[in-house]
């Protein structure tokens, strides 16, 4: 009970926090979270050092509703970001983008930007390893597609339309998703680097 001026007593409503219902697709994580968990797995075992790149943001306006709390009210992207992840694996520089779609038969090229394609092209020119991880959420299928296969397709279509799933199945590498780590892309990278194919 809380007593207010005048002696009026008002019962305080008890606030009961309901547990949040969280629904996830694959083993409780979204695609980006699974990649981050995979990267942590690789790092903890000394296999690779790969991190998500921070998005460069310019803070313009900050409000201070309380002394100890600052709230960003206006910010802008400082520059177009390149790709999502970068790092090193056995002396190789790795650079990759991760994309997800609900489409079942193709992957929209509009998910990629020209500056990202140009960045991957520059990584390849420096003998780095560049690729994309493509996740078809409705199908629960994940593929690794080398940048050297994506770039010509993107240029030919001028970033329009989509990459057919059939093309990805032939040119890409499907990753098993029922193991640890959950997105085992380094196994695929190792096969490509150790085989006849190249990036």
Short mmCIF file of N, CA and C in Angstrom, two decimals:
data_model
loop_
_atom_site.label_atom_id
_atom_site.label_comp_id
_atom_site.label_asym_id
_atom_site.label_seq_id
_atom_site.Cartn_x
_atom_site.Cartn_y
_atom_site.Cartn_z
N UNK A 1 0.83 -1.19 0.00
CA UNK A 1 0.00 0.00 0.00
C UNK A 1 0.87 1.25 0.00
N UNK A 2 0.42 2.23 -0.76
CA UNK A 2 1.10 3.52 -0.81
C UNK A 2 0.11 4.56 -0.33
N UNK A 3 0.50 5.40 0.66
CA UNK A 3 -0.40 6.44 1.16
C UNK A 3 -0.04 7.76 0.51
N UNK A 4 -1.07 8.39 -0.05
CA UNK A 4 -0.90 9.68 -0.71
C UNK A 4 -1.42 10.78 0.22
N UNK A 5 -1.10 12.05 -0.08
CA UNK A 5 -1.60 13.14 0.76
C UNK A 5 -3.11 13.04 0.92
N UNK A 6 -3.57 13.30 2.09
CA UNK A 6 -4.99 13.20 2.38
C UNK A 6 -5.34 11.84 2.95
N UNK A 7 -4.35 10.99 3.14
CA UNK A 7 -4.57 9.70 3.76
C UNK A 7 -5.19 8.65 2.88
N UNK A 8 -5.30 8.94 1.59
CA UNK A 8 -5.89 7.96 0.67
C UNK A 8 -4.87 6.87 0.38
N UNK A 9 -5.27 5.68 0.64
CA UNK A 9 -4.38 4.54 0.39
C UNK A 9 -4.74 3.91 -0.94
N UNK A 10 -3.76 3.74 -1.78
CA UNK A 10 -3.98 3.12 -3.08
C UNK A 10 -3.10 1.88 -3.16
N UNK A 11 -3.72 0.80 -3.48
CA UNK A 11 -2.96 -0.46 -3.59
C UNK A 11 -2.12 -0.43 -4.85
N UNK A 12 -0.87 -0.75 -4.69
CA UNK A 12 0.03 -0.80 -5.82
C UNK A 12 -0.17 -2.12 -6.56
N UNK A 13 -0.36 -2.01 -7.86
CA UNK A 13 -0.53 -3.24 -8.65
C UNK A 13 0.78 -4.00 -8.69
N UNK A 14 0.67 -5.27 -8.46
CA UNK A 14 1.87 -6.09 -8.55
C UNK A 14 2.21 -6.33 -10.02
N UNK A 15 3.43 -6.06 -10.32
CA UNK A 15 3.88 -6.26 -11.69
C UNK A 15 4.52 -7.64 -11.78
N UNK A 16 3.86 -8.49 -12.51
CA UNK A 16 4.40 -9.83 -12.69
C UNK A 16 4.99 -9.91 -14.08
N UNK A 17 6.26 -10.17 -14.11
CA UNK A 17 6.93 -10.26 -15.40
C UNK A 17 6.65 -11.62 -16.01
N UNK A 18 6.07 -11.58 -17.19
CA UNK A 18 5.82 -12.82 -17.92
C UNK A 18 7.10 -13.23 -18.64
N UNK A 19 7.43 -14.50 -18.61
CA UNK A 19 8.61 -14.92 -19.37
C UNK A 19 8.39 -14.68 -20.86
N UNK A 20 9.42 -14.15 -21.48
CA UNK A 20 9.31 -13.87 -22.92
C UNK A 20 9.33 -15.17 -23.70
N UNK A 21 8.44 -15.24 -24.66
CA UNK A 21 8.42 -16.40 -25.54
C UNK A 21 9.36 -16.11 -26.70
N UNK A 22 10.39 -16.90 -26.80
CA UNK A 22 11.36 -16.70 -27.86
C UNK A 22 11.28 -17.87 -28.81
N UNK A 23 11.11 -17.57 -30.08
CA UNK A 23 11.03 -18.64 -31.08
C UNK A 23 12.21 -18.53 -32.02
N UNK A 24 12.91 -19.60 -32.15
CA UNK A 24 14.06 -19.62 -33.03
C UNK A 24 13.92 -20.77 -34.01
N UNK A 25 14.61 -20.62 -35.13
CA UNK A 25 14.58 -21.66 -36.14
C UNK A 25 15.56 -22.76 -35.82
N UNK A 26 16.82 -22.53 -36.16
CA UNK A 26 17.84 -23.56 -36.04
C UNK A 26 18.51 -23.50 -34.68
N UNK A 27 18.19 -24.47 -33.83
CA UNK A 27 18.86 -24.62 -32.54
C UNK A 27 18.98 -23.33 -31.75
N UNK A 28 18.00 -22.46 -31.81
CA UNK A 28 17.95 -21.32 -30.92
C UNK A 28 18.74 -20.11 -31.34
N UNK A 29 19.19 -20.01 -32.56
CA UNK A 29 19.94 -18.84 -32.97
C UNK A 29 19.58 -18.45 -34.40
N UNK A 30 19.70 -17.16 -34.70
CA UNK A 30 19.53 -16.75 -36.09
C UNK A 30 20.86 -16.96 -36.82
N UNK A 31 20.86 -16.70 -38.12
CA UNK A 31 22.03 -17.02 -38.94
C UNK A 31 23.28 -16.27 -38.49
N UNK A 32 23.15 -14.97 -38.25
CA UNK A 32 24.31 -14.19 -37.82
C UNK A 32 24.84 -14.68 -36.48
N UNK A 33 23.95 -14.98 -35.55
CA UNK A 33 24.36 -15.47 -34.24
C UNK A 33 25.09 -16.82 -34.36
N UNK A 34 24.65 -17.65 -35.30
CA UNK A 34 25.31 -18.94 -35.50
C UNK A 34 26.71 -18.76 -36.07
N UNK A 35 26.87 -17.78 -36.97
CA UNK A 35 28.21 -17.50 -37.51
C UNK A 35 29.11 -16.98 -36.40
N UNK A 36 28.58 -16.07 -35.57
CA UNK A 36 29.37 -15.53 -34.46
C UNK A 36 29.78 -16.64 -33.49
N UNK A 37 28.85 -17.56 -33.21
CA UNK A 37 29.16 -18.68 -32.32
C UNK A 37 30.21 -19.59 -32.96
N UNK A 38 30.12 -19.79 -34.27
CA UNK A 38 31.11 -20.59 -34.99
C UNK A 38 32.48 -19.93 -34.90
N UNK A 39 32.52 -18.61 -35.09
CA UNK A 39 33.80 -17.88 -35.00
C UNK A 39 34.39 -17.98 -33.60
N UNK A 40 33.54 -17.92 -32.57
CA UNK A 40 34.01 -18.09 -31.18
C UNK A 40 34.59 -19.49 -30.99
N UNK A 41 33.92 -20.48 -31.56
CA UNK A 41 34.38 -21.87 -31.49
C UNK A 41 35.78 -21.98 -32.11
N UNK A 42 35.95 -21.40 -33.30
CA UNK A 42 37.26 -21.45 -33.99
C UNK A 42 38.33 -20.73 -33.17
N UNK A 43 37.98 -19.59 -32.59
CA UNK A 43 38.93 -18.80 -31.81
C UNK A 43 39.36 -19.55 -30.55
N UNK A 44 38.40 -20.13 -29.83
CA UNK A 44 38.71 -20.84 -28.58
C UNK A 44 39.60 -22.06 -28.81
N UNK A 45 39.50 -22.64 -30.00
CA UNK A 45 40.31 -23.83 -30.31
C UNK A 45 41.58 -23.48 -31.09
N UNK A 46 41.83 -22.19 -31.27
CA UNK A 46 43.05 -21.75 -31.94
C UNK A 46 43.09 -22.08 -33.42
N UNK A 47 41.92 -22.23 -34.05
CA UNK A 47 41.86 -22.59 -35.47
C UNK A 47 41.89 -21.38 -36.40
N UNK A 48 41.31 -20.29 -35.95
CA UNK A 48 41.25 -19.07 -36.78
C UNK A 48 40.86 -17.89 -35.90
N UNK A 49 41.16 -16.69 -36.40
CA UNK A 49 40.75 -15.46 -35.71
C UNK A 49 39.90 -14.68 -36.70
N UNK A 50 38.59 -14.76 -36.52
CA UNK A 50 37.65 -14.11 -37.45
C UNK A 50 36.60 -13.36 -36.63
N UNK A 51 36.38 -12.11 -36.98
CA UNK A 51 35.43 -11.28 -36.24
C UNK A 51 34.49 -10.54 -37.17
N UNK A 52 33.35 -10.17 -36.63
CA UNK A 52 32.41 -9.32 -37.36
C UNK A 52 32.96 -7.90 -37.35
N UNK A 53 32.93 -7.26 -38.50
CA UNK A 53 33.43 -5.90 -38.60
C UNK A 53 32.41 -4.93 -37.99
N UNK A 54 32.88 -3.95 -37.23
CA UNK A 54 31.94 -2.96 -36.69
C UNK A 54 31.43 -2.06 -37.82
N UNK A 55 30.18 -1.62 -37.70
CA UNK A 55 29.62 -0.70 -38.69
C UNK A 55 30.03 0.71 -38.33
N UNK A 56 30.70 1.42 -39.25
CA UNK A 56 31.15 2.79 -38.93
C UNK A 56 29.98 3.77 -38.88
N UNK A 57 29.75 4.35 -37.69
CA UNK A 57 28.63 5.27 -37.48
C UNK A 57 29.14 6.62 -36.96
N UNK A 58 28.58 7.69 -37.46
CA UNK A 58 28.90 9.04 -37.00
C UNK A 58 27.77 9.49 -36.08
N UNK A 59 28.08 9.72 -34.80
CA UNK A 59 27.07 10.18 -33.85
C UNK A 59 26.93 11.69 -33.99
N UNK A 60 25.68 12.15 -34.16
CA UNK A 60 25.41 13.56 -34.39
C UNK A 60 24.78 14.22 -33.16
N UNK A 61 23.82 13.54 -32.54
CA UNK A 61 23.11 14.15 -31.42
C UNK A 61 22.93 13.14 -30.30
N UNK A 62 23.21 13.60 -29.07
CA UNK A 62 23.07 12.75 -27.89
C UNK A 62 22.24 13.49 -26.85
N UNK A 63 21.24 12.83 -26.29
CA UNK A 63 20.45 13.40 -25.20
C UNK A 63 20.87 12.74 -23.89
N UNK A 64 20.83 13.53 -22.83
CA UNK A 64 21.20 13.03 -21.52
C UNK A 64 19.98 13.15 -20.58
N UNK A 65 19.04 12.18 -20.62
CA UNK A 65 17.87 12.26 -19.75
C UNK A 65 18.23 12.18 -18.27
N UNK A 66 19.33 11.49 -17.97
CA UNK A 66 19.86 11.43 -16.61
C UNK A 66 21.37 11.55 -16.72
N UNK A 67 21.99 11.90 -15.61
CA UNK A 67 23.44 12.09 -15.64
C UNK A 67 24.18 10.83 -16.09
N UNK A 68 23.70 9.70 -15.63
CA UNK A 68 24.40 8.46 -15.91
C UNK A 68 23.96 7.78 -17.20
N UNK A 69 22.98 8.39 -17.90
CA UNK A 69 22.46 7.75 -19.10
C UNK A 69 22.58 8.68 -20.30
N UNK A 70 23.17 8.17 -21.34
CA UNK A 70 23.25 8.92 -22.59
C UNK A 70 22.46 8.17 -23.65
N UNK A 71 21.69 8.91 -24.43
CA UNK A 71 20.86 8.29 -25.46
C UNK A 71 21.19 8.92 -26.81
N UNK A 72 21.64 8.10 -27.75
CA UNK A 72 21.93 8.60 -29.10
C UNK A 72 20.60 8.81 -29.81
N UNK A 73 20.34 10.03 -30.25
CA UNK A 73 19.07 10.32 -30.91
C UNK A 73 19.23 10.56 -32.41
N UNK A 74 20.47 10.79 -32.85
CA UNK A 74 20.70 10.98 -34.28
C UNK A 74 22.09 10.48 -34.64
N UNK A 75 22.16 9.61 -35.64
CA UNK A 75 23.44 9.07 -36.08
C UNK A 75 23.32 8.67 -37.55
N UNK A 76 24.45 8.65 -38.22
CA UNK A 76 24.48 8.32 -39.65
C UNK A 76 25.62 7.35 -39.92
N UNK A 77 25.43 6.52 -40.96
CA UNK A 77 26.52 5.66 -41.39
C UNK A 77 27.60 6.56 -41.98
N UNK A 78 28.83 6.42 -41.47
CA UNK A 78 29.93 7.26 -41.91
C UNK A 78 30.33 6.93 -43.34
N UNK A 79 30.31 5.65 -43.65
CA UNK A 79 30.65 5.21 -44.99
C UNK A 79 29.98 3.87 -45.24
N UNK A 80 29.89 3.49 -46.48
CA UNK A 80 29.29 2.19 -46.80
C UNK A 80 30.20 1.09 -46.26
N UNK A 81 29.61 0.15 -45.56
CA UNK A 81 30.42 -0.94 -45.02
C UNK A 81 30.80 -1.90 -46.15
N UNK A 82 31.89 -2.61 -45.96
CA UNK A 82 32.36 -3.52 -47.01
C UNK A 82 31.67 -4.87 -46.87
N UNK A 83 32.27 -5.77 -46.13
CA UNK A 83 31.67 -7.08 -45.89
C UNK A 83 31.50 -7.28 -44.39
N UNK A 84 30.81 -8.34 -44.02
CA UNK A 84 30.47 -8.56 -42.61
C UNK A 84 31.64 -9.02 -41.74
N UNK A 85 32.47 -9.93 -42.28
CA UNK A 85 33.47 -10.59 -41.45
C UNK A 85 34.85 -10.57 -42.12
N UNK A 86 35.88 -10.56 -41.26
CA UNK A 86 37.24 -10.70 -41.77
C UNK A 86 38.11 -11.32 -40.68
N UNK A 87 39.23 -11.89 -41.11
CA UNK A 87 40.14 -12.50 -40.15
C UNK A 87 41.24 -13.27 -40.85
N UNK A 88 41.88 -14.13 -40.09
CA UNK A 88 43.01 -14.89 -40.63
C UNK A 88 42.87 -16.37 -40.26
N UNK A 89 43.21 -17.21 -41.25
CA UNK A 89 43.16 -18.66 -41.07
C UNK A 89 44.38 -19.27 -41.74
N UNK A 90 45.28 -19.86 -40.93
CA UNK A 90 46.49 -20.51 -41.42
C UNK A 90 47.26 -19.63 -42.41
N UNK A 91 47.40 -18.36 -42.10
CA UNK A 91 48.17 -17.45 -42.94
C UNK A 91 47.36 -16.84 -44.07
N UNK A 92 46.14 -17.24 -44.26
CA UNK A 92 45.27 -16.69 -45.31
C UNK A 92 44.36 -15.61 -44.72
N UNK A 93 44.23 -14.51 -45.43
CA UNK A 93 43.28 -13.48 -45.04
C UNK A 93 41.91 -13.89 -45.55
N UNK A 94 40.93 -13.95 -44.65
CA UNK A 94 39.56 -14.32 -45.01
C UNK A 94 38.66 -13.09 -44.92
N UNK A 95 37.80 -12.95 -45.90
CA UNK A 95 36.87 -11.82 -45.92
C UNK A 95 35.57 -12.34 -46.51
N UNK A 96 34.48 -12.20 -45.77
CA UNK A 96 33.23 -12.74 -46.32
C UNK A 96 32.00 -11.97 -45.86
N UNK A 97 30.96 -12.14 -46.63
CA UNK A 97 29.66 -11.54 -46.38
C UNK A 97 28.69 -12.68 -46.07
N UNK A 98 27.74 -12.44 -45.18
CA UNK A 98 26.73 -13.43 -44.84
C UNK A 98 25.36 -12.86 -45.18
N UNK A 99 24.59 -13.61 -45.96
CA UNK A 99 23.26 -13.15 -46.39
C UNK A 99 22.24 -14.26 -46.17
N UNK A 100 21.00 -13.83 -45.96
CA UNK A 100 19.93 -14.77 -45.69
C UNK A 100 18.70 -14.40 -46.52
N UNK A 101 17.97 -15.41 -46.96
CA UNK A 101 16.73 -15.16 -47.71
C UNK A 101 15.67 -16.18 -47.32
N UNK A 102 14.41 -15.80 -47.51
CA UNK A 102 13.31 -16.74 -47.31
C UNK A 102 12.88 -17.36 -48.63
N UNK A 103 13.46 -16.89 -49.73
CA UNK A 103 13.15 -17.48 -51.04
C UNK A 103 13.56 -18.95 -51.05
N UNK A 104 12.85 -19.73 -51.86
CA UNK A 104 13.14 -21.16 -51.92
C UNK A 104 13.91 -21.56 -53.17
N UNK A 105 13.85 -20.76 -54.22
CA UNK A 105 14.44 -21.20 -55.50
C UNK A 105 15.54 -20.27 -56.02
N UNK A 106 15.78 -19.14 -55.35
CA UNK A 106 16.82 -18.22 -55.83
C UNK A 106 17.25 -17.29 -54.70
N UNK A 107 18.39 -16.64 -54.93
CA UNK A 107 18.92 -15.68 -53.95
C UNK A 107 18.96 -14.30 -54.60
N UNK A 108 18.20 -13.32 -54.08
CA UNK A 108 18.14 -12.00 -54.72
C UNK A 108 19.49 -11.28 -54.72
N UNK A 109 19.91 -10.82 -55.90
CA UNK A 109 21.17 -10.10 -56.01
C UNK A 109 21.10 -8.71 -55.37
N UNK A 110 19.88 -8.21 -55.15
CA UNK A 110 19.75 -6.89 -54.52
C UNK A 110 20.27 -6.91 -53.08
N UNK A 111 20.48 -8.12 -52.53
CA UNK A 111 21.07 -8.23 -51.19
C UNK A 111 22.54 -7.81 -51.17
N UNK A 112 23.16 -7.75 -52.35
CA UNK A 112 24.56 -7.34 -52.45
C UNK A 112 24.64 -5.94 -53.04
N UNK A 113 25.64 -5.19 -52.61
CA UNK A 113 25.85 -3.85 -53.13
C UNK A 113 27.13 -3.82 -53.96
N UNK A 114 27.17 -2.91 -54.92
CA UNK A 114 28.33 -2.85 -55.82
C UNK A 114 29.63 -2.65 -55.07
N UNK A 115 29.62 -1.83 -54.02
CA UNK A 115 30.86 -1.59 -53.27
C UNK A 115 31.33 -2.86 -52.55
N UNK A 116 30.39 -3.75 -52.18
CA UNK A 116 30.78 -5.02 -51.56
C UNK A 116 31.44 -5.94 -52.58
N UNK A 117 30.86 -5.97 -53.77
CA UNK A 117 31.43 -6.78 -54.85
C UNK A 117 32.83 -6.28 -55.20
N UNK A 118 32.96 -4.96 -55.28
CA UNK A 118 34.27 -4.36 -55.59
C UNK A 118 35.28 -4.69 -54.50
N UNK A 119 34.84 -4.65 -53.25
CA UNK A 119 35.73 -4.96 -52.13
C UNK A 119 36.22 -6.41 -52.23
N UNK A 120 35.30 -7.35 -52.49
CA UNK A 120 35.69 -8.76 -52.60
C UNK A 120 36.65 -8.96 -53.78
N UNK A 121 36.41 -8.23 -54.86
CA UNK A 121 37.29 -8.30 -56.02
C UNK A 121 38.70 -7.83 -55.65
N UNK A 122 38.79 -6.77 -54.87
CA UNK A 122 40.09 -6.26 -54.42
C UNK A 122 40.80 -7.24 -53.49
N UNK A 123 40.02 -7.93 -52.64
CA UNK A 123 40.60 -8.95 -51.75
C UNK A 123 41.20 -10.08 -52.59
N UNK A 124 40.50 -10.51 -53.63
CA UNK A 124 41.01 -11.58 -54.50
C UNK A 124 42.28 -11.15 -55.22
N UNK A 125 42.34 -9.89 -55.62
CA UNK A 125 43.55 -9.38 -56.31
C UNK A 125 44.77 -9.45 -55.40
N UNK A 126 44.55 -9.36 -54.09
CA UNK A 126 45.66 -9.43 -53.13
C UNK A 126 45.89 -10.85 -52.63
N UNK A 127 45.31 -11.83 -53.33
CA UNK A 127 45.46 -13.26 -52.99
C UNK A 127 44.79 -13.63 -51.67
N UNK A 128 43.79 -12.84 -51.27
CA UNK A 128 43.01 -13.17 -50.09
C UNK A 128 41.91 -14.15 -50.44
N UNK A 129 41.24 -14.65 -49.42
CA UNK A 129 40.13 -15.58 -49.59
C UNK A 129 38.83 -14.81 -49.37
N UNK A 130 38.01 -14.70 -50.41
CA UNK A 130 36.75 -13.96 -50.30
C UNK A 130 35.60 -14.87 -50.74
N UNK A 131 34.53 -14.83 -49.97
CA UNK A 131 33.38 -15.68 -50.27
C UNK A 131 32.13 -15.12 -49.60
N UNK A 132 31.01 -15.74 -49.88
CA UNK A 132 29.76 -15.38 -49.22
C UNK A 132 29.14 -16.64 -48.63
N UNK A 133 28.48 -16.48 -47.49
CA UNK A 133 27.69 -17.55 -46.91
C UNK A 133 26.23 -17.20 -47.18
N UNK A 134 25.53 -18.08 -47.86
CA UNK A 134 24.14 -17.85 -48.25
C UNK A 134 23.25 -18.83 -47.51
N UNK A 135 22.29 -18.28 -46.79
CA UNK A 135 21.40 -19.14 -46.00
C UNK A 135 19.97 -19.02 -46.52
N UNK A 136 19.41 -20.16 -46.91
CA UNK A 136 18.00 -20.23 -47.31
C UNK A 136 17.22 -20.67 -46.07
N UNK A 137 16.66 -19.70 -45.35
CA UNK A 137 16.04 -20.00 -44.05
C UNK A 137 14.84 -20.93 -44.16
N UNK A 138 14.04 -20.76 -45.21
CA UNK A 138 12.86 -21.61 -45.38
C UNK A 138 13.25 -23.06 -45.63
N UNK A 139 14.37 -23.26 -46.33
CA UNK A 139 14.82 -24.61 -46.66
C UNK A 139 15.79 -25.18 -45.63
N UNK A 140 16.25 -24.31 -44.70
CA UNK A 140 17.29 -24.70 -43.73
C UNK A 140 18.53 -25.24 -44.43
N UNK A 141 18.95 -24.52 -45.48
CA UNK A 141 20.15 -24.90 -46.22
C UNK A 141 21.12 -23.72 -46.27
N UNK A 142 22.40 -24.01 -46.08
CA UNK A 142 23.44 -22.98 -46.08
C UNK A 142 24.53 -23.37 -47.06
N UNK A 143 24.97 -22.39 -47.86
CA UNK A 143 25.99 -22.63 -48.88
C UNK A 143 27.13 -21.63 -48.74
N UNK A 144 28.31 -22.07 -49.11
CA UNK A 144 29.46 -21.19 -49.28
C UNK A 144 29.64 -21.02 -50.78
N UNK A 145 29.66 -19.78 -51.24
CA UNK A 145 29.87 -19.48 -52.65
C UNK A 145 31.09 -18.59 -52.76
N UNK A 146 32.07 -19.04 -53.53
CA UNK A 146 33.30 -18.27 -53.69
C UNK A 146 33.01 -16.95 -54.38
N UNK A 147 33.74 -15.91 -53.97
CA UNK A 147 33.56 -14.59 -54.59
C UNK A 147 33.88 -14.66 -56.08
N UNK A 148 34.80 -15.52 -56.46
CA UNK A 148 35.17 -15.64 -57.88
C UNK A 148 34.02 -16.19 -58.72
N UNK A 149 33.05 -16.84 -58.10
CA UNK A 149 31.85 -17.30 -58.81
C UNK A 149 30.72 -16.27 -58.73
N UNK A 150 30.66 -15.56 -57.61
CA UNK A 150 29.62 -14.54 -57.43
C UNK A 150 29.86 -13.30 -58.29
N UNK A 151 31.10 -12.83 -58.33
CA UNK A 151 31.41 -11.55 -59.00
C UNK A 151 31.00 -11.53 -60.48
N UNK A 152 31.41 -12.52 -61.28
CA UNK A 152 31.00 -12.48 -62.69
C UNK A 152 29.48 -12.55 -62.87
N UNK A 153 28.82 -13.34 -62.02
CA UNK A 153 27.36 -13.45 -62.10
C UNK A 153 26.72 -12.10 -61.80
N UNK A 154 27.21 -11.43 -60.77
CA UNK A 154 26.68 -10.12 -60.38
C UNK A 154 26.88 -9.10 -61.50
N UNK A 155 28.08 -9.10 -62.07
CA UNK A 155 28.39 -8.14 -63.14
C UNK A 155 27.56 -8.40 -64.39
N UNK A 156 27.39 -9.65 -64.71
CA UNK A 156 26.61 -10.01 -65.91
C UNK A 156 25.16 -9.54 -65.77
N UNK A 157 24.62 -9.66 -64.58
CA UNK A 157 23.23 -9.28 -64.33
C UNK A 157 23.12 -7.83 -63.85
N UNK A 158 24.28 -7.16 -63.67
CA UNK A 158 24.33 -5.77 -63.20
C UNK A 158 23.59 -5.63 -61.87
N UNK A 159 23.71 -6.62 -61.00
CA UNK A 159 23.09 -6.56 -59.68
C UNK A 159 21.59 -6.77 -59.68
N UNK A 160 21.02 -7.06 -60.83
CA UNK A 160 19.58 -7.25 -60.93
C UNK A 160 19.23 -8.74 -60.85
N UNK A 161 17.97 -9.00 -60.61
CA UNK A 161 17.43 -10.36 -60.60
C UNK A 161 17.99 -11.18 -59.44
N UNK A 162 18.17 -12.49 -59.67
CA UNK A 162 18.56 -13.39 -58.59
C UNK A 162 19.51 -14.47 -59.08
N UNK A 163 20.19 -15.08 -58.11
CA UNK A 163 21.04 -16.24 -58.42
C UNK A 163 20.15 -17.47 -58.22
N UNK A 164 19.94 -18.27 -59.25
CA UNK A 164 19.11 -19.48 -59.07
C UNK A 164 19.75 -20.45 -58.08
N UNK A 165 18.92 -21.11 -57.31
CA UNK A 165 19.41 -22.10 -56.36
C UNK A 165 20.21 -23.19 -57.10
N UNK A 166 19.78 -23.53 -58.31
CA UNK A 166 20.48 -24.55 -59.10
C UNK A 166 21.94 -24.14 -59.35
N UNK A 167 22.18 -22.85 -59.63
CA UNK A 167 23.54 -22.33 -59.84
C UNK A 167 24.35 -22.48 -58.55
N UNK A 168 23.73 -22.13 -57.43
CA UNK A 168 24.42 -22.20 -56.13
C UNK A 168 24.73 -23.66 -55.77
N UNK A 169 23.82 -24.56 -56.10
CA UNK A 169 24.04 -25.98 -55.82
C UNK A 169 25.21 -26.54 -56.62
N UNK A 170 25.41 -26.03 -57.86
CA UNK A 170 26.49 -26.51 -58.71
C UNK A 170 27.81 -25.84 -58.34
N UNK A 171 27.81 -24.51 -58.20
CA UNK A 171 29.05 -23.75 -57.97
C UNK A 171 29.43 -23.65 -56.49
N UNK A 172 28.42 -23.71 -55.62
CA UNK A 172 28.67 -23.52 -54.20
C UNK A 172 28.95 -24.83 -53.47
N UNK A 173 29.13 -24.70 -52.18
CA UNK A 173 29.42 -25.84 -51.31
C UNK A 173 28.39 -25.82 -50.18
N UNK A 174 27.56 -26.86 -50.12
CA UNK A 174 26.56 -26.89 -49.05
C UNK A 174 27.22 -27.29 -47.74
N UNK A 175 26.89 -26.56 -46.69
CA UNK A 175 27.48 -26.81 -45.38
C UNK A 175 26.52 -27.63 -44.52
N UNK A 176 27.01 -28.68 -43.89
CA UNK A 176 26.14 -29.43 -42.98
C UNK A 176 25.81 -28.55 -41.78
N UNK A 177 24.58 -28.62 -41.31
CA UNK A 177 24.17 -27.71 -40.23
C UNK A 177 23.75 -28.42 -38.96
N UNK A 178 24.09 -29.68 -38.82
CA UNK A 178 23.67 -30.40 -37.61
C UNK A 178 24.88 -30.91 -36.83
N UNK A 179 25.86 -30.03 -36.70
CA UNK A 179 27.06 -30.42 -35.97
C UNK A 179 27.62 -29.22 -35.23
N UNK A 180 28.77 -29.40 -34.59
CA UNK A 180 29.46 -28.33 -33.89
C UNK A 180 30.81 -28.14 -34.56
N UNK A 181 31.13 -26.95 -35.01
CA UNK A 181 30.35 -25.72 -34.98
C UNK A 181 29.16 -25.77 -35.94
N UNK A 182 28.20 -24.90 -35.74
CA UNK A 182 26.95 -24.99 -36.50
C UNK A 182 27.06 -24.55 -37.95
N UNK A 183 28.03 -23.67 -38.28
CA UNK A 183 28.26 -23.27 -39.67
C UNK A 183 29.74 -23.58 -39.98
N UNK A 184 30.07 -24.84 -40.27
CA UNK A 184 31.48 -25.26 -40.37
C UNK A 184 32.14 -24.85 -41.70
N UNK A 185 32.24 -23.55 -41.92
CA UNK A 185 32.75 -23.08 -43.21
C UNK A 185 34.25 -23.29 -43.38
N UNK A 186 35.02 -23.39 -42.28
CA UNK A 186 36.46 -23.60 -42.42
C UNK A 186 36.79 -24.96 -43.03
N UNK A 187 35.95 -25.96 -42.77
CA UNK A 187 36.16 -27.28 -43.39
C UNK A 187 36.12 -27.13 -44.90
N UNK A 188 35.18 -26.34 -45.36
CA UNK A 188 35.01 -26.10 -46.80
C UNK A 188 36.20 -25.31 -47.35
N UNK A 189 36.62 -24.28 -46.63
CA UNK A 189 37.77 -23.46 -47.04
C UNK A 189 39.00 -24.34 -47.19
N UNK A 190 39.22 -25.23 -46.20
CA UNK A 190 40.37 -26.11 -46.24
C UNK A 190 40.36 -27.03 -47.44
N UNK A 191 39.17 -27.55 -47.80
CA UNK A 191 39.06 -28.42 -48.97
C UNK A 191 39.40 -27.67 -50.24
N UNK A 192 38.92 -26.43 -50.35
CA UNK A 192 39.19 -25.63 -51.55
C UNK A 192 40.66 -25.29 -51.65
N UNK A 193 41.26 -24.87 -50.52
CA UNK A 193 42.69 -24.49 -50.52
C UNK A 193 43.59 -25.69 -50.78
N UNK A 194 43.16 -26.87 -50.31
CA UNK A 194 43.98 -28.06 -50.48
C UNK A 194 43.72 -28.80 -51.76
N UNK A 195 42.70 -28.36 -52.51
CA UNK A 195 42.34 -29.08 -53.74
C UNK A 195 42.75 -28.35 -55.01
N UNK A 196 42.09 -28.71 -56.09
CA UNK A 196 42.41 -28.12 -57.40
C UNK A 196 41.76 -26.75 -57.58
N UNK A 197 40.71 -26.51 -56.84
CA UNK A 197 39.98 -25.24 -56.98
C UNK A 197 40.74 -24.12 -56.28
N UNK A 198 40.38 -22.90 -56.58
CA UNK A 198 41.02 -21.74 -55.91
C UNK A 198 39.98 -20.63 -55.78
N UNK A 199 40.34 -19.63 -55.00
CA UNK A 199 39.43 -18.50 -54.80
C UNK A 199 39.72 -17.45 -55.86
#
